[in-house]
mmCIF file of C-alpha atoms and ligand atoms in Angstrom:
data_model
loop_
_atom_site.group_PDB
_atom_site.id
_atom_site.type_symbol
_atom_site.label_atom_id
_atom_site.label_comp_id
_atom_site.label_asym_id
_atom_site.label_seq_id
_atom_site.Cartn_x
_atom_site.Cartn_y
_atom_site.Cartn_z
ATOM 1 C CA UNK A 146 -49.274 8.971 -24.221
ATOM 2 C CA UNK A 147 -49.213 12.611 -22.716
ATOM 3 C CA UNK A 148 -50.452 11.619 -19.127
ATOM 4 C CA UNK A 149 -48.648 9.498 -16.542
ATOM 5 C CA UNK A 150 -49.827 8.712 -13.002
ATOM 6 C CA UNK A 151 -47.297 7.225 -10.334
ATOM 7 C CA UNK A 152 -48.701 6.288 -6.958
ATOM 8 C CA UNK A 153 -46.988 6.969 -3.656
ATOM 9 C CA UNK A 154 -48.373 4.501 -1.481
ATOM 10 C CA UNK A 155 -48.022 5.338 2.192
ATOM 11 C CA UNK A 156 -51.244 4.193 3.554
ATOM 12 C CA UNK A 157 -53.424 7.067 4.794
ATOM 13 C CA UNK A 158 -50.769 9.321 3.452
ATOM 14 C CA UNK A 159 -50.748 8.005 -0.143
ATOM 15 C CA UNK A 160 -51.023 10.256 -3.100
ATOM 16 C CA UNK A 161 -50.227 10.492 -6.802
ATOM 17 C CA UNK A 162 -47.948 12.184 -8.929
ATOM 18 C CA UNK A 163 -49.666 13.315 -12.097
ATOM 19 C CA UNK A 164 -47.538 14.028 -15.233
ATOM 20 C CA UNK A 165 -49.259 15.850 -18.099
ATOM 21 C CA UNK A 166 -48.199 17.894 -21.006
ATOM 22 C CA UNK A 167 -50.322 21.085 -21.805
ATOM 23 C CA UNK A 168 -53.306 20.846 -19.399
ATOM 24 C CA UNK A 169 -51.512 21.407 -16.185
ATOM 25 C CA UNK A 170 -53.585 24.240 -14.744
ATOM 26 C CA UNK A 171 -56.946 22.469 -15.441
ATOM 27 C CA UNK A 172 -55.417 19.155 -13.705
ATOM 28 C CA UNK A 173 -54.209 20.887 -10.941
ATOM 29 C CA UNK A 174 -57.513 22.710 -10.149
ATOM 30 C CA UNK A 175 -59.112 19.232 -10.408
ATOM 31 C CA UNK A 176 -56.909 17.709 -7.967
ATOM 32 C CA UNK A 177 -57.304 20.693 -5.610
ATOM 33 C CA UNK A 178 -61.271 20.722 -5.839
ATOM 34 C CA UNK A 179 -60.884 17.046 -4.979
ATOM 35 C CA UNK A 180 -59.180 17.993 -1.748
ATOM 36 C CA UNK A 181 -62.078 20.410 -0.957
ATOM 37 C CA UNK A 182 -59.853 22.859 0.870
ATOM 38 C CA UNK A 183 -61.426 25.697 2.859
ATOM 39 C CA UNK A 184 -58.996 28.121 1.264
ATOM 40 C CA UNK A 185 -55.927 28.162 -0.816
ATOM 41 C CA UNK A 186 -52.727 30.088 -0.667
ATOM 42 C CA UNK A 187 -50.682 29.911 -3.812
ATOM 43 C CA UNK A 188 -46.945 30.169 -3.171
ATOM 44 C CA UNK A 189 -45.072 30.724 -6.450
ATOM 45 C CA UNK A 190 -41.735 31.512 -7.528
ATOM 46 C CA UNK A 191 -41.879 35.292 -8.912
ATOM 47 C CA UNK A 192 -40.450 34.333 -12.335
ATOM 48 C CA UNK A 193 -42.711 31.293 -12.857
ATOM 49 C CA UNK A 194 -45.591 33.353 -11.704
ATOM 50 C CA UNK A 195 -44.823 35.658 -14.556
ATOM 51 C CA UNK A 196 -44.487 32.816 -16.979
ATOM 52 C CA UNK A 197 -47.098 30.376 -16.053
ATOM 53 C CA UNK A 198 -48.927 31.900 -13.126
ATOM 54 C CA UNK A 199 -51.786 33.485 -15.076
ATOM 55 C CA UNK A 200 -53.587 30.194 -16.221
ATOM 56 C CA UNK A 201 -52.695 28.519 -12.728
ATOM 57 C CA UNK A 202 -54.534 31.308 -10.860
ATOM 58 C CA UNK A 203 -57.561 31.472 -13.124
ATOM 59 C CA UNK A 204 -57.905 27.807 -12.773
ATOM 60 C CA UNK A 205 -57.710 27.859 -9.058
ATOM 61 C CA UNK A 206 -60.338 30.683 -8.927
ATOM 62 C CA UNK A 207 -57.841 33.521 -8.320
ATOM 63 C CA UNK A 208 -56.536 32.459 -4.742
ATOM 64 C CA UNK A 209 -54.228 34.913 -2.555
ATOM 65 C CA UNK A 210 -50.602 34.475 -3.960
ATOM 66 C CA UNK A 211 -47.232 34.593 -2.076
ATOM 67 C CA UNK A 212 -44.366 35.243 -4.345
ATOM 68 C CA UNK A 213 -40.941 34.038 -3.663
ATOM 69 C CA UNK A 214 -37.832 35.509 -5.012
ATOM 70 C CA UNK A 215 -36.006 32.933 -7.309
ATOM 71 C CA UNK A 216 -32.899 31.238 -5.944
ATOM 72 C CA UNK A 217 -31.403 29.274 -2.919
ATOM 73 C CA UNK A 218 -31.321 32.450 -0.843
ATOM 74 C CA UNK A 219 -34.863 32.672 -0.361
ATOM 75 C CA UNK A 220 -34.967 29.261 1.310
ATOM 76 C CA UNK A 221 -33.936 30.730 4.841
ATOM 77 C CA UNK A 222 -35.480 31.837 8.089
ATOM 78 C CA UNK A 223 -36.703 35.069 6.360
ATOM 79 C CA UNK A 224 -38.320 33.442 3.348
ATOM 80 C CA UNK A 225 -39.877 31.166 5.748
ATOM 81 C CA UNK A 226 -41.104 34.074 8.075
ATOM 82 C CA UNK A 227 -42.537 35.851 5.117
ATOM 83 C CA UNK A 228 -44.539 32.580 4.263
ATOM 84 C CA UNK A 229 -45.964 32.156 7.804
ATOM 85 C CA UNK A 230 -46.841 36.027 7.485
ATOM 86 C CA UNK A 231 -48.766 35.337 4.235
ATOM 87 C CA UNK A 232 -50.548 32.451 5.614
ATOM 88 C CA UNK A 233 -51.734 34.654 8.611
ATOM 89 C CA UNK A 234 -53.057 37.232 6.114
ATOM 90 C CA UNK A 235 -54.615 34.847 3.927
ATOM 91 C CA UNK A 236 -56.572 33.405 6.954
ATOM 92 C CA UNK A 237 -55.696 30.059 6.265
ATOM 93 C CA UNK A 238 -57.490 27.540 8.509
ATOM 94 C CA UNK A 239 -56.418 23.710 9.315
ATOM 95 C CA UNK A 240 -58.646 22.702 6.369
ATOM 96 C CA UNK A 241 -56.902 25.123 3.976
ATOM 97 C CA UNK A 242 -54.259 24.252 1.343
ATOM 98 C CA UNK A 243 -50.890 25.555 0.102
ATOM 99 C CA UNK A 244 -50.154 25.138 -3.523
ATOM 100 C CA UNK A 245 -46.508 25.304 -4.335
ATOM 101 C CA UNK A 246 -45.878 26.503 -8.050
ATOM 102 C CA UNK A 247 -42.093 26.385 -8.825
ATOM 103 C CA UNK A 248 -38.916 24.504 -8.356
ATOM 104 C CA UNK A 249 -37.210 23.017 -5.455
ATOM 105 C CA UNK A 250 -36.514 25.991 -3.470
ATOM 106 C CA UNK A 251 -40.493 26.923 -3.452
ATOM 107 C CA UNK A 252 -41.302 23.358 -2.977
ATOM 108 C CA UNK A 253 -39.044 22.965 0.137
ATOM 109 C CA UNK A 254 -39.968 26.220 1.585
ATOM 110 C CA UNK A 255 -43.591 26.221 1.089
ATOM 111 C CA UNK A 256 -43.766 22.558 2.156
ATOM 112 C CA UNK A 257 -42.119 23.530 5.305
ATOM 113 C CA UNK A 258 -44.338 26.642 5.919
ATOM 114 C CA UNK A 259 -47.415 24.067 5.362
ATOM 115 C CA UNK A 260 -45.960 21.378 7.722
ATOM 116 C CA UNK A 261 -45.462 23.896 10.476
ATOM 117 C CA UNK A 262 -48.559 26.339 9.902
ATOM 118 C CA UNK A 263 -51.116 25.656 12.483
ATOM 119 C CA UNK A 264 -48.942 22.358 13.253
ATOM 120 C CA UNK A 265 -49.604 21.269 9.690
ATOM 121 C CA UNK A 266 -51.859 21.795 6.656
ATOM 122 C CA UNK A 267 -51.869 20.153 3.545
ATOM 123 C CA UNK A 268 -49.809 20.886 0.473
ATOM 124 C CA UNK A 269 -50.087 20.349 -3.269
ATOM 125 C CA UNK A 270 -46.922 20.504 -5.184
ATOM 126 C CA UNK A 271 -47.009 21.775 -8.862
ATOM 127 C CA UNK A 272 -43.129 21.602 -9.806
ATOM 128 C CA UNK A 273 -42.009 23.592 -12.799
ATOM 129 C CA UNK A 274 -38.489 22.557 -12.855
ATOM 130 C CA UNK A 275 -37.170 19.308 -14.211
ATOM 131 C CA UNK A 276 -35.202 19.044 -11.031
ATOM 132 C CA UNK A 277 -38.498 19.093 -8.792
ATOM 133 C CA UNK A 278 -40.494 17.061 -11.073
ATOM 134 C CA UNK A 279 -37.890 14.277 -11.059
ATOM 135 C CA UNK A 280 -36.883 14.535 -7.323
ATOM 136 C CA UNK A 281 -37.648 17.169 -4.770
ATOM 137 C CA UNK A 282 -41.439 17.298 -5.132
ATOM 138 C CA UNK A 283 -41.870 13.597 -4.429
ATOM 139 C CA UNK A 284 -41.252 11.983 -1.224
ATOM 140 C CA UNK A 285 -42.240 14.743 1.504
ATOM 141 C CA UNK A 286 -38.920 16.172 2.387
ATOM 142 C CA UNK A 287 -39.356 20.011 3.286
ATOM 143 C CA UNK A 288 -37.038 22.379 4.804
ATOM 144 C CA UNK A 289 -34.716 25.459 4.906
ATOM 145 C CA UNK A 290 -30.967 26.139 4.788
ATOM 146 C CA UNK A 291 -29.273 27.327 7.814
ATOM 147 C CA UNK A 292 -25.467 27.571 7.044
ATOM 148 C CA UNK A 293 -25.913 24.147 5.431
ATOM 149 C CA UNK A 294 -28.481 22.824 2.917
ATOM 150 C CA UNK A 295 -31.818 21.630 4.389
ATOM 151 C CA UNK A 296 -30.675 21.495 7.947
ATOM 152 C CA UNK A 297 -34.101 22.476 9.349
ATOM 153 C CA UNK A 298 -36.874 20.485 8.036
ATOM 154 C CA UNK A 299 -39.978 18.169 8.418
ATOM 155 C CA UNK A 300 -41.266 15.261 6.420
ATOM 156 C CA UNK A 301 -44.597 16.445 5.228
ATOM 157 C CA UNK A 302 -45.991 14.358 2.480
ATOM 158 C CA UNK A 303 -48.003 16.466 -0.079
ATOM 159 C CA UNK A 304 -51.646 15.568 -0.928
ATOM 160 C CA UNK A 305 -50.961 15.491 -4.623
ATOM 161 C CA UNK A 306 -48.469 16.221 -7.202
ATOM 162 C CA UNK A 307 -49.233 17.797 -10.455
ATOM 163 C CA UNK A 308 -46.560 18.605 -13.135
ATOM 164 C CA UNK A 309 -47.119 19.983 -16.639
ATOM 165 C CA UNK A 310 -44.144 19.111 -18.864
ATOM 166 C CA UNK A 311 -45.144 22.102 -21.132
ATOM 167 C CA UNK A 312 -43.813 24.450 -18.121
ATOM 168 C CA UNK A 313 -40.291 23.307 -19.000
ATOM 169 C CA UNK A 314 -40.264 24.942 -22.233
ATOM 170 C CA UNK A 315 -39.218 28.369 -20.666
ATOM 171 C CA UNK A 316 -36.713 26.484 -18.305
ATOM 172 C CA UNK A 317 -33.338 27.895 -19.037
ATOM 173 C CA UNK A 318 -30.816 25.125 -20.514
ATOM 174 C CA UNK A 319 -28.702 25.332 -17.309
ATOM 175 C CA UNK A 320 -31.850 24.197 -15.197
ATOM 176 C CA UNK A 321 -32.697 21.222 -17.661
ATOM 177 C CA UNK A 322 -29.021 20.147 -17.115
ATOM 178 C CA UNK A 323 -29.367 20.551 -13.483
ATOM 179 C CA UNK A 324 -32.645 18.205 -13.576
ATOM 180 C CA UNK A 325 -30.771 15.754 -15.816
ATOM 181 C CA UNK A 326 -28.257 15.393 -12.830
ATOM 182 C CA UNK A 327 -30.847 14.076 -10.612
ATOM 183 C CA UNK A 328 -32.262 12.079 -13.383
ATOM 184 C CA UNK A 329 -28.923 10.429 -13.983
ATOM 185 C CA UNK A 330 -28.292 9.641 -10.309
ATOM 186 C CA UNK A 331 -31.851 8.018 -10.342
ATOM 187 C CA UNK A 332 -30.906 5.795 -13.326
ATOM 188 C CA UNK A 333 -27.693 4.783 -11.666
ATOM 189 C CA UNK A 334 -29.517 3.547 -8.542
ATOM 190 C CA UNK A 335 -32.428 1.990 -10.473
ATOM 191 C CA UNK A 336 -30.226 0.414 -13.382
ATOM 192 C CA UNK A 337 -31.918 -0.929 -16.519
ATOM 193 C CA UNK A 338 -34.390 -0.192 -17.779
ATOM 194 C CA UNK A 339 -34.332 3.329 -16.881
ATOM 195 C CA UNK A 340 -30.617 3.741 -17.402
ATOM 196 C CA UNK A 341 -31.008 2.268 -21.062
ATOM 197 C CA UNK A 342 -33.816 4.699 -21.695
ATOM 198 C CA UNK A 343 -31.917 7.740 -20.415
ATOM 199 C CA UNK A 344 -28.743 6.508 -22.366
ATOM 200 C CA UNK A 345 -31.106 6.298 -25.572
ATOM 201 C CA UNK A 346 -33.068 9.488 -25.105
ATOM 202 C CA UNK A 347 -29.871 11.607 -23.923
ATOM 203 C CA UNK A 348 -29.725 13.911 -27.124
ATOM 204 C CA UNK A 349 -33.503 14.666 -26.864
ATOM 205 C CA UNK A 350 -33.381 14.893 -23.075
ATOM 206 C CA UNK A 351 -30.449 17.513 -23.232
ATOM 207 C CA UNK A 352 -32.572 19.474 -25.709
ATOM 208 C CA UNK A 353 -35.394 19.848 -23.161
ATOM 209 C CA UNK A 354 -37.805 17.914 -25.456
ATOM 210 C CA UNK A 355 -40.916 17.466 -23.248
ATOM 211 C CA UNK A 356 -42.252 14.446 -24.918
ATOM 212 C CA UNK A 357 -38.928 12.581 -24.550
ATOM 213 C CA UNK A 358 -38.575 13.765 -20.924
ATOM 214 C CA UNK A 359 -42.199 12.754 -19.756
ATOM 215 C CA UNK A 360 -41.624 8.926 -19.623
ATOM 216 C CA UNK A 361 -38.095 9.668 -17.994
ATOM 217 C CA UNK A 362 -39.708 11.744 -15.364
ATOM 218 C CA UNK A 363 -42.290 9.188 -14.848
ATOM 219 C CA UNK A 364 -39.580 6.484 -14.486
ATOM 220 C CA UNK A 365 -37.726 8.434 -12.024
ATOM 221 C CA UNK A 366 -40.854 9.350 -9.928
ATOM 222 C CA UNK A 367 -41.858 5.853 -9.792
ATOM 223 C CA UNK A 368 -38.359 4.844 -8.632
ATOM 224 C CA UNK A 369 -38.396 7.483 -5.902
ATOM 225 C CA UNK A 370 -41.983 6.471 -4.993
ATOM 226 C CA UNK A 371 -41.167 2.825 -4.564
ATOM 227 C CA UNK A 372 -38.331 3.707 -2.400
ATOM 228 C CA UNK A 373 -40.128 6.159 -0.229
ATOM 229 C CA UNK A 374 -43.208 3.616 0.055
ATOM 230 C CA UNK A 375 -40.563 1.205 1.593
ATOM 231 C CA UNK A 376 -38.660 3.614 3.693
ATOM 232 C CA UNK A 377 -40.557 7.140 4.147
ATOM 233 C CA UNK A 378 -38.358 8.571 6.893
ATOM 234 C CA UNK A 379 -34.859 7.346 5.766
ATOM 235 C CA UNK A 380 -34.296 4.713 8.196
ATOM 236 C CA UNK A 381 -32.306 2.663 5.436
ATOM 237 C CA UNK A 382 -32.965 2.523 1.843
ATOM 238 C CA UNK A 383 -34.035 6.136 1.252
ATOM 239 C CA UNK A 384 -30.451 7.211 2.022
ATOM 240 C CA UNK A 385 -29.548 5.741 -1.603
ATOM 241 C CA UNK A 386 -31.369 8.876 -2.979
ATOM 242 C CA UNK A 387 -28.400 10.862 -1.488
ATOM 243 C CA UNK A 388 -26.106 9.450 -4.005
ATOM 244 C CA UNK A 389 -23.813 12.346 -5.168
ATOM 245 C CA UNK A 390 -25.318 14.708 -2.374
ATOM 246 C CA UNK A 391 -22.499 14.342 0.241
ATOM 247 C CA UNK A 392 -19.911 16.001 -2.159
ATOM 248 C CA UNK A 393 -22.803 17.782 -3.794
ATOM 249 C CA UNK A 394 -24.265 19.622 -0.639
ATOM 250 C CA UNK A 395 -20.474 20.559 0.434
ATOM 251 C CA UNK A 396 -19.688 21.936 -3.295
ATOM 252 C CA UNK A 397 -22.907 23.853 -3.322
ATOM 253 C CA UNK A 398 -22.152 25.554 0.127
ATOM 254 C CA UNK A 399 -18.500 26.204 -1.095
ATOM 255 C CA UNK A 400 -20.122 27.757 -4.406
ATOM 256 C CA UNK A 401 -22.180 30.116 -2.330
ATOM 257 C CA UNK A 402 -19.516 31.158 -0.140
ATOM 258 C CA UNK A 403 -17.215 31.861 -3.058
ATOM 259 C CA UNK A 404 -19.903 33.488 -5.257
ATOM 260 C CA UNK A 405 -19.695 30.782 -8.107
ATOM 261 C CA UNK A 406 -22.910 29.755 -9.635
ATOM 262 C CA UNK A 407 -23.391 25.815 -9.194
ATOM 263 C CA UNK A 408 -27.012 24.465 -9.698
ATOM 264 C CA UNK A 409 -27.954 21.710 -7.304
ATOM 265 C CA UNK A 410 -27.968 19.032 -10.187
ATOM 266 C CA UNK A 411 -24.792 19.953 -11.740
ATOM 267 C CA UNK A 412 -23.340 19.670 -7.782
ATOM 268 C CA UNK A 413 -25.231 16.353 -7.614
ATOM 269 C CA UNK A 414 -23.791 15.075 -11.011
ATOM 270 C CA UNK A 415 -20.155 15.901 -9.754
ATOM 271 C CA UNK A 416 -21.130 14.183 -6.621
ATOM 272 C CA UNK A 417 -22.301 10.962 -8.580
ATOM 273 C CA UNK A 418 -19.097 10.867 -10.754
ATOM 274 C CA UNK A 419 -17.089 11.176 -7.521
ATOM 275 C CA UNK A 420 -19.031 8.342 -5.856
ATOM 276 C CA UNK A 421 -18.122 6.140 -9.184
ATOM 277 C CA UNK A 422 -14.628 6.866 -8.685
ATOM 278 C CA UNK A 423 -14.700 6.094 -5.110
ATOM 279 C CA UNK A 424 -16.599 2.846 -5.747
ATOM 280 C CA UNK A 425 -14.125 1.852 -8.413
ATOM 281 C CA UNK A 426 -11.380 2.425 -5.901
ATOM 282 C CA UNK A 427 -12.979 0.303 -3.319
ATOM 283 C CA UNK A 428 -13.592 -2.372 -5.914
ATOM 284 C CA UNK A 429 -17.213 -2.083 -5.599
ATOM 285 C CA UNK A 430 -17.506 -1.144 -9.376
ATOM 286 C CA UNK A 431 -15.630 -3.075 -12.198
ATOM 287 C CA UNK A 432 -13.963 -0.970 -14.964
ATOM 288 C CA UNK A 433 -17.119 -1.431 -17.561
ATOM 289 C CA UNK A 434 -19.451 -0.567 -15.057
ATOM 290 C CA UNK A 435 -17.636 2.573 -14.213
ATOM 291 C CA UNK A 436 -17.148 3.744 -17.640
ATOM 292 C CA UNK A 437 -20.750 2.884 -18.648
ATOM 293 C CA UNK A 438 -22.043 5.006 -15.643
ATOM 294 C CA UNK A 439 -19.692 7.860 -16.250
ATOM 295 C CA UNK A 440 -20.473 7.827 -20.244
ATOM 296 C CA UNK A 441 -24.169 7.989 -19.444
ATOM 297 C CA UNK A 442 -23.483 11.372 -17.358
ATOM 298 C CA UNK A 443 -21.281 12.782 -20.115
ATOM 299 C CA UNK A 444 -23.840 11.994 -22.675
ATOM 300 C CA UNK A 445 -26.341 14.049 -20.685
ATOM 301 C CA UNK A 446 -23.660 16.698 -20.852
ATOM 302 C CA UNK A 447 -23.358 16.835 -17.090
ATOM 303 C CA UNK A 448 -20.166 17.964 -15.426
ATOM 304 C CA UNK A 449 -18.161 15.154 -13.882
ATOM 305 C CA UNK A 450 -15.542 17.078 -11.929
ATOM 306 C CA UNK A 451 -15.568 20.245 -9.705
ATOM 307 C CA UNK A 452 -15.323 23.287 -11.884
ATOM 308 C CA UNK A 453 -12.629 24.899 -9.743
ATOM 309 C CA UNK A 454 -9.897 23.422 -7.923
ATOM 310 C CA UNK A 455 -10.910 21.837 -4.303
ATOM 311 C CA UNK A 456 -9.096 19.962 -1.623
ATOM 312 C CA UNK A 457 -10.287 17.676 0.887
ATOM 313 C CA UNK A 458 -9.352 20.403 3.675
ATOM 314 C CA UNK A 459 -11.419 23.023 1.835
ATOM 315 C CA UNK A 460 -14.503 20.738 2.133
ATOM 316 C CA UNK A 461 -13.990 18.972 5.402
ATOM 317 C CA UNK A 462 -16.246 21.277 7.588
ATOM 318 C CA UNK A 463 -18.893 21.320 4.890
ATOM 319 C CA UNK A 464 -18.689 17.318 4.731
ATOM 320 C CA UNK A 465 -19.157 17.142 8.445
ATOM 321 C CA UNK A 466 -22.659 18.522 8.225
ATOM 322 C CA UNK A 467 -23.848 15.553 6.100
ATOM 323 C CA UNK A 468 -27.043 14.009 7.562
ATOM 324 C CA UNK A 469 -25.651 10.544 7.029
ATOM 325 C CA UNK A 470 -22.622 11.032 9.379
ATOM 326 C CA UNK A 471 -22.784 9.008 12.591
ATOM 327 C CA UNK A 472 -20.462 9.442 15.345
ATOM 328 C CA UNK A 473 -18.303 12.127 13.495
ATOM 329 C CA UNK A 474 -17.783 9.342 10.519
ATOM 330 C CA UNK A 475 -18.914 10.303 6.960
ATOM 331 C CA UNK A 476 -20.855 7.270 5.024
ATOM 332 C CA UNK A 477 -20.915 7.539 1.349
ATOM 333 C CA UNK A 478 -23.483 6.350 -0.880
ATOM 334 C CA UNK A 479 -21.725 4.443 -3.447
ATOM 335 C CA UNK A 480 -22.719 2.348 -6.478
ATOM 336 C CA UNK A 481 -22.234 -1.148 -6.636
ATOM 337 C CA UNK A 482 -23.187 -1.366 -10.449
ATOM 338 C CA UNK A 483 -26.110 -0.209 -12.368
ATOM 339 C CA UNK A 484 -29.143 -0.804 -9.876
ATOM 340 C CA UNK A 485 -26.981 -1.620 -6.725
ATOM 341 C CA UNK A 486 -25.520 0.524 -3.988
ATOM 342 C CA UNK A 487 -24.254 0.356 -0.437
ATOM 343 C CA UNK A 488 -22.763 2.777 2.354
ATOM 344 C CA UNK A 489 -19.104 2.923 2.997
ATOM 345 C CA UNK A 490 -16.726 4.823 5.158
ATOM 346 C CA UNK A 491 -13.894 5.694 2.764
ATOM 347 C CA UNK A 492 -10.372 6.563 3.972
ATOM 348 C CA UNK A 493 -9.186 10.162 3.448
ATOM 349 C CA UNK A 494 -6.544 9.507 1.043
ATOM 350 C CA UNK A 495 -8.964 7.655 -1.173
ATOM 351 C CA UNK A 496 -11.332 10.716 -0.927
ATOM 352 C CA UNK A 497 -8.390 13.061 -1.718
ATOM 353 C CA UNK A 498 -7.202 10.862 -4.524
ATOM 354 C CA UNK A 499 -10.612 10.910 -6.146
ATOM 355 C CA UNK A 500 -11.250 14.782 -5.654
ATOM 356 C CA UNK A 501 -8.030 15.268 -7.853
ATOM 357 C CA UNK A 502 -9.015 12.754 -10.493
ATOM 358 C CA UNK A 503 -10.818 13.763 -13.706
ATOM 359 C CA UNK A 504 -11.295 10.370 -15.290
HETATM 360 N N1 LIG B 609 -33.811 13.896 -2.437
HETATM 361 C C1 LIG B 609 -33.710 12.713 -1.614
HETATM 362 C C2 LIG B 609 -34.699 12.416 -0.897
HETATM 363 O O1 LIG B 609 -35.790 12.952 -1.242
HETATM 364 O O2 LIG B 609 -34.796 11.345 -0.038
#
């Protein structure tokens, strides 16, 4: 089957995530036409626009385009101001629509511009990276970085999500691996059958085979849709989707400061492995469960430990920015087994020991 639909059930703000293989531009144009916008601004990652923009622009009837330079550095105040200016120049009114074509940076940035332009216009996400298909395009989190990841933002659900797995054909291997980091996180939270499916499909998934990835992306989107449907604004259960992100975001910020290259999904994978170690140390995971979860990450070719030496003191100021912290205390999302999780405050000595562990 080359088409999957996943419903995100949020009452009047419900929408569908459409996954397809080969006819993305036509499907995107169909979904946009159904929303009957007064005008469209296409916000596209500059590299994606070169590779896949032509058919998308033609299908959408050649709307104005705002290009975003690839990379996390575009997701700041300057990048946001450039999009607001493009929205003004495009004359987008309250019935207009932003279409975001690209990965997580474009989705978060264009989504936040849409959330704030004229106090909110609609957005359709057309994610082109595995990471954004699996996670960031679904659920309505938008925002920019400000000396820490996603510190300024808004919940703003899209009106539709359309992803063509054929867009993954041009995705660099490191970006496929990055998406698999979020897919592994989701599988740890969802448990079986997704975890077993991911274990089985690991070699084809690593190779970026779109036919193998399509059902996995659909299952990840379905898990996220169910969680967001129950807890849209992260009052409780949605925090589980931050598994691996407390350490992951701190490592990303440190990598940026040190000039190291660390894709988001790789940082999340290191964070998920770390969470498994913490959970084992607290007795939340037994040894077979810890070994199975880490083996699944290894089979996907994911990094399971920081690629450079790092201490708790290096990370402490970055960890303090975690949005789950309450009254100055960090709370870690930890697995309790495949398909089960909880939040825990973990003593510093346990965190420090897990940071230096490679097993
Ligand atoms: N990426 C986690 C969330 O959307 O809640």
